[in-house]
mmCIF file of C-alpha atoms in Angstrom:
data_model
loop_
_atom_site.group_PDB
_atom_site.id
_atom_site.type_symbol
_atom_site.label_atom_id
_atom_site.label_comp_id
_atom_site.label_asym_id
_atom_site.label_seq_id
_atom_site.Cartn_x
_atom_site.Cartn_y
_atom_site.Cartn_z
ATOM 1 C CA UNK A 1 61.275 58.157 132.583
ATOM 2 C CA UNK A 2 63.011 59.726 129.599
ATOM 3 C CA UNK A 3 62.944 63.144 131.283
ATOM 4 C CA UNK A 4 64.759 61.697 134.289
ATOM 5 C CA UNK A 5 67.671 60.323 132.271
ATOM 6 C CA UNK A 6 69.396 63.720 131.627
ATOM 7 C CA UNK A 7 69.015 64.537 135.327
ATOM 8 C CA UNK A 8 70.633 61.243 136.357
ATOM 9 C CA UNK A 9 73.499 61.799 133.905
ATOM 10 C CA UNK A 10 74.035 65.323 135.247
ATOM 11 C CA UNK A 11 74.138 64.018 138.828
ATOM 12 C CA UNK A 12 76.706 61.342 137.886
ATOM 13 C CA UNK A 13 78.920 63.883 136.090
ATOM 14 C CA UNK A 14 78.721 66.262 139.064
ATOM 15 C CA UNK A 15 79.669 63.452 141.447
ATOM 16 C CA UNK A 16 82.692 62.508 139.323
ATOM 17 C CA UNK A 17 83.799 66.143 139.029
ATOM 18 C CA UNK A 18 83.461 66.657 142.803
ATOM 19 C CA UNK A 19 85.488 63.516 143.485
ATOM 20 C CA UNK A 20 88.238 64.779 141.180
ATOM 21 C CA UNK A 21 88.342 68.122 143.002
ATOM 22 C CA UNK A 22 88.575 66.442 146.389
ATOM 23 C CA UNK A 23 91.312 64.127 145.131
ATOM 24 C CA UNK A 24 93.255 67.100 143.792
ATOM 25 C CA UNK A 25 93.233 68.687 147.245
ATOM 26 C CA UNK A 26 94.505 65.576 148.999
ATOM 27 C CA UNK A 27 98.114 65.702 150.121
ATOM 28 C CA UNK A 28 100.307 63.078 148.516
ATOM 29 C CA UNK A 29 102.547 61.339 151.080
ATOM 30 C CA UNK A 30 106.128 62.576 150.996
ATOM 31 C CA UNK A 31 108.646 60.192 149.388
ATOM 32 C CA UNK A 32 111.324 58.520 151.468
ATOM 33 C CA UNK A 33 114.605 60.370 151.876
ATOM 34 C CA UNK A 34 117.748 58.946 150.255
ATOM 35 C CA UNK A 35 121.373 60.000 150.159
ATOM 36 C CA UNK A 36 121.666 59.898 146.369
ATOM 37 C CA UNK A 37 119.093 60.026 143.577
ATOM 38 C CA UNK A 38 120.346 58.882 140.159
ATOM 39 C CA UNK A 39 118.093 59.475 137.142
ATOM 40 C CA UNK A 40 119.008 58.536 133.595
ATOM 41 C CA UNK A 41 117.806 57.705 130.097
ATOM 42 C CA UNK A 42 119.602 55.167 127.921
ATOM 43 C CA UNK A 43 117.244 53.980 125.179
ATOM 44 C CA UNK A 44 117.048 50.281 124.436
ATOM 45 C CA UNK A 45 120.300 48.552 125.335
ATOM 46 C CA UNK A 46 119.893 46.027 122.506
ATOM 47 C CA UNK A 47 118.201 48.303 119.979
ATOM 48 C CA UNK A 48 118.299 47.121 116.344
ATOM 49 C CA UNK A 49 120.614 48.757 113.852
ATOM 50 C CA UNK A 50 119.066 51.812 112.209
ATOM 51 C CA UNK A 51 118.033 51.438 108.535
ATOM 52 C CA UNK A 52 119.212 53.726 105.744
ATOM 53 C CA UNK A 53 117.705 57.238 105.318
ATOM 54 C CA UNK A 54 115.284 56.112 102.592
ATOM 55 C CA UNK A 55 113.653 53.459 104.815
ATOM 56 C CA UNK A 56 110.951 55.737 106.207
ATOM 57 C CA UNK A 57 110.207 56.837 109.807
ATOM 58 C CA UNK A 58 112.207 55.325 112.685
ATOM 59 C CA UNK A 59 112.483 55.995 116.407
ATOM 60 C CA UNK A 60 116.156 56.846 116.806
ATOM 61 C CA UNK A 61 115.653 57.872 120.441
ATOM 62 C CA UNK A 62 115.419 54.190 121.375
ATOM 63 C CA UNK A 63 119.044 53.700 120.361
ATOM 64 C CA UNK A 64 121.481 53.172 123.231
ATOM 65 C CA UNK A 65 124.540 55.412 122.935
ATOM 66 C CA UNK A 66 126.958 53.711 122.751
ATOM 67 C CA UNK A 67 126.004 49.982 122.851
ATOM 68 C CA UNK A 68 128.603 49.437 125.592
ATOM 69 C CA UNK A 69 128.903 51.795 128.561
ATOM 70 C CA UNK A 70 125.569 53.492 127.866
ATOM 71 C CA UNK A 71 123.977 55.698 130.506
ATOM 72 C CA UNK A 72 122.065 52.865 132.197
ATOM 73 C CA UNK A 73 125.265 50.887 132.669
ATOM 74 C CA UNK A 74 127.125 53.950 133.951
ATOM 75 C CA UNK A 75 124.263 54.771 136.340
ATOM 76 C CA UNK A 76 124.288 51.229 137.723
ATOM 77 C CA UNK A 77 128.071 51.295 138.182
ATOM 78 C CA UNK A 78 127.849 54.563 140.108
ATOM 79 C CA UNK A 79 124.976 53.227 142.223
ATOM 80 C CA UNK A 80 126.823 50.007 143.025
ATOM 81 C CA UNK A 81 129.946 51.824 144.209
ATOM 82 C CA UNK A 82 127.913 54.220 146.342
ATOM 83 C CA UNK A 83 126.013 51.341 147.932
ATOM 84 C CA UNK A 84 129.335 49.674 148.723
ATOM 85 C CA UNK A 85 130.094 52.774 150.787
ATOM 86 C CA UNK A 86 126.856 52.276 152.733
ATOM 87 C CA UNK A 87 124.884 55.099 151.110
ATOM 88 C CA UNK A 88 121.141 54.944 150.442
ATOM 89 C CA UNK A 89 120.758 55.154 146.668
ATOM 90 C CA UNK A 90 117.772 55.306 144.337
ATOM 91 C CA UNK A 91 118.677 54.658 140.682
ATOM 92 C CA UNK A 92 115.769 54.915 138.224
ATOM 93 C CA UNK A 93 114.941 55.858 134.621
ATOM 94 C CA UNK A 94 114.307 59.597 134.443
ATOM 95 C CA UNK A 95 110.744 59.191 133.175
ATOM 96 C CA UNK A 96 109.730 57.541 136.477
ATOM 97 C CA UNK A 97 110.455 60.660 138.548
ATOM 98 C CA UNK A 98 107.436 62.996 138.455
ATOM 99 C CA UNK A 99 107.352 64.398 141.992
ATOM 100 C CA UNK A 100 109.810 67.265 142.761
ATOM 101 C CA UNK A 101 109.903 66.161 146.388
ATOM 102 C CA UNK A 102 111.734 63.005 145.351
ATOM 103 C CA UNK A 103 114.577 65.291 144.263
ATOM 104 C CA UNK A 104 114.313 67.519 147.332
ATOM 105 C CA UNK A 105 114.489 64.532 149.703
ATOM 106 C CA UNK A 106 117.880 63.497 148.295
ATOM 107 C CA UNK A 107 121.181 64.962 149.396
ATOM 108 C CA UNK A 108 122.717 64.408 145.954
ATOM 109 C CA UNK A 109 121.174 64.432 142.471
ATOM 110 C CA UNK A 110 122.946 62.743 139.540
ATOM 111 C CA UNK A 111 121.493 63.135 136.036
ATOM 112 C CA UNK A 112 122.575 60.957 133.096
ATOM 113 C CA UNK A 113 121.808 61.380 129.407
ATOM 114 C CA UNK A 114 123.070 60.051 126.099
ATOM 115 C CA UNK A 115 124.437 62.799 123.882
ATOM 116 C CA UNK A 116 122.612 63.453 120.614
ATOM 117 C CA UNK A 117 124.342 66.135 118.516
ATOM 118 C CA UNK A 118 126.200 67.085 121.746
ATOM 119 C CA UNK A 119 122.878 67.754 123.511
ATOM 120 C CA UNK A 120 120.884 65.839 126.166
ATOM 121 C CA UNK A 121 117.989 63.635 125.060
ATOM 122 C CA UNK A 122 114.466 65.040 125.181
ATOM 123 C CA UNK A 123 113.498 62.737 128.061
ATOM 124 C CA UNK A 124 116.039 64.447 130.331
ATOM 125 C CA UNK A 125 115.025 67.895 129.063
ATOM 126 C CA UNK A 126 111.431 67.005 129.901
ATOM 127 C CA UNK A 127 112.489 66.033 133.436
ATOM 128 C CA UNK A 128 114.155 69.430 133.783
ATOM 129 C CA UNK A 129 111.035 71.201 132.462
ATOM 130 C CA UNK A 130 108.428 69.247 134.445
ATOM 131 C CA UNK A 131 110.240 68.466 137.700
ATOM 132 C CA UNK A 132 113.327 70.609 138.258
ATOM 133 C CA UNK A 133 111.747 73.778 136.880
ATOM 134 C CA UNK A 134 109.042 73.525 139.560
ATOM 135 C CA UNK A 135 111.782 73.533 142.177
ATOM 136 C CA UNK A 136 113.341 76.546 140.476
ATOM 137 C CA UNK A 137 110.038 78.454 140.408
ATOM 138 C CA UNK A 138 109.459 77.756 144.109
ATOM 139 C CA UNK A 139 112.476 79.955 144.837
ATOM 140 C CA UNK A 140 114.035 79.858 148.265
ATOM 141 C CA UNK A 141 117.043 77.631 148.739
ATOM 142 C CA UNK A 142 116.136 75.370 145.785
ATOM 143 C CA UNK A 143 118.950 72.748 145.842
ATOM 144 C CA UNK A 144 121.293 74.870 147.931
ATOM 145 C CA UNK A 145 123.104 72.650 150.425
ATOM 146 C CA UNK A 146 122.742 69.656 148.126
ATOM 147 C CA UNK A 147 125.061 68.492 145.345
ATOM 148 C CA UNK A 148 124.359 67.983 141.649
ATOM 149 C CA UNK A 149 126.353 65.953 139.122
ATOM 150 C CA UNK A 150 125.901 64.813 135.527
ATOM 151 C CA UNK A 151 127.118 62.016 133.254
ATOM 152 C CA UNK A 152 126.759 61.342 129.551
ATOM 153 C CA UNK A 153 127.637 58.772 126.901
ATOM 154 C CA UNK A 154 128.163 59.119 123.157
ATOM 155 C CA UNK A 155 130.037 57.607 120.244
ATOM 156 C CA UNK A 156 132.776 60.193 120.816
ATOM 157 C CA UNK A 157 133.854 61.317 124.268
ATOM 158 C CA UNK A 158 133.975 64.941 123.095
ATOM 159 C CA UNK A 159 130.240 64.777 122.312
ATOM 160 C CA UNK A 160 129.503 63.354 125.755
ATOM 161 C CA UNK A 161 131.644 66.064 127.354
ATOM 162 C CA UNK A 162 129.694 68.740 125.464
ATOM 163 C CA UNK A 163 126.460 67.254 126.794
ATOM 164 C CA UNK A 164 127.721 67.339 130.397
ATOM 165 C CA UNK A 165 128.691 70.999 129.979
ATOM 166 C CA UNK A 166 125.193 71.795 128.704
ATOM 167 C CA UNK A 167 123.559 70.033 131.654
ATOM 168 C CA UNK A 168 125.959 71.524 134.197
ATOM 169 C CA UNK A 169 125.224 75.084 133.103
ATOM 170 C CA UNK A 170 121.479 74.490 133.147
ATOM 171 C CA UNK A 171 121.360 72.720 136.503
ATOM 172 C CA UNK A 172 123.563 75.377 138.116
ATOM 173 C CA UNK A 173 120.426 77.567 138.262
ATOM 174 C CA UNK A 174 119.216 75.335 141.091
ATOM 175 C CA UNK A 175 122.120 76.474 143.321
ATOM 176 C CA UNK A 176 123.358 72.978 144.169
ATOM 177 C CA UNK A 177 127.059 72.304 144.722
ATOM 178 C CA UNK A 178 128.742 71.115 141.541
ATOM 179 C CA UNK A 179 130.174 67.594 141.333
ATOM 180 C CA UNK A 180 132.704 66.180 138.823
ATOM 181 C CA UNK A 181 131.035 65.050 135.594
ATOM 182 C CA UNK A 182 131.535 61.711 133.823
ATOM 183 C CA UNK A 183 131.804 61.641 130.007
ATOM 184 C CA UNK A 184 132.091 58.287 128.244
ATOM 185 C CA UNK A 185 132.682 57.571 124.547
ATOM 186 C CA UNK A 186 132.804 54.371 122.558
ATOM 187 C CA UNK A 187 136.600 54.350 122.803
ATOM 188 C CA UNK A 188 136.790 55.166 126.523
ATOM 189 C CA UNK A 189 138.608 52.343 128.311
ATOM 190 C CA UNK A 190 137.167 50.539 131.316
ATOM 191 C CA UNK A 191 140.031 51.944 133.376
ATOM 192 C CA UNK A 192 139.135 55.518 132.382
ATOM 193 C CA UNK A 193 135.464 54.939 133.147
ATOM 194 C CA UNK A 194 136.209 53.507 136.588
ATOM 195 C CA UNK A 195 138.621 56.334 137.369
ATOM 196 C CA UNK A 196 136.016 58.978 136.507
ATOM 197 C CA UNK A 197 133.330 57.171 138.516
ATOM 198 C CA UNK A 198 135.645 56.744 141.517
ATOM 199 C CA UNK A 199 136.392 60.477 141.476
ATOM 200 C CA UNK A 200 132.683 61.259 141.411
ATOM 201 C CA UNK A 201 131.927 58.774 144.190
ATOM 202 C CA UNK A 202 134.569 60.283 146.475
ATOM 203 C CA UNK A 203 133.126 63.755 146.013
ATOM 204 C CA UNK A 204 129.609 62.454 146.650
ATOM 205 C CA UNK A 205 130.801 60.897 149.910
ATOM 206 C CA UNK A 206 132.256 64.231 151.029
ATOM 207 C CA UNK A 207 128.963 65.997 150.366
ATOM 208 C CA UNK A 208 126.790 63.380 152.065
ATOM 209 C CA UNK A 209 128.965 62.993 155.158
ATOM 210 C CA UNK A 210 129.978 66.598 155.757
#
């Protein structure tokens, strides 16, 4: 009986390994097509105030930047205005998009990030590395014929603008048409925010309906 135990274990392991191989070869159903895909990261909207430097380790990435008009709020405003114009819109946190085909099925891609030291957050960089880079490596048309836009928020509008420039240059490698960017700072008025979003929405409409 004892001699049979290793054999049984080996058979079970082989069965599990075979099942994993078969599963890996299965085709995953293609995602549904949408007009606009909006991905963003915003941290916790109501994150607690950060302690002083001598307080030990903290997770600063959870901070929303800024508390008002952070990237989640901007993303939802853009999505709402696009839906009012009868477009099909998917608006989700960037970490939920793992399949490159979700991007390829959309006519327009909008990427939003808070600005940390004038740079995008690591969650958005990871999305570029794990999802968009796979599209880049596939070659061909990549996002040619589609449109790509970016938006960012920060304490100062100049920091958010620097972040949008960084993202715009990087995403240009995918060959998508460039859309107007939206940069929002703590002092940016509601009127300015709406004006920038309206400009973006109008350009998105032109790309989708051309």
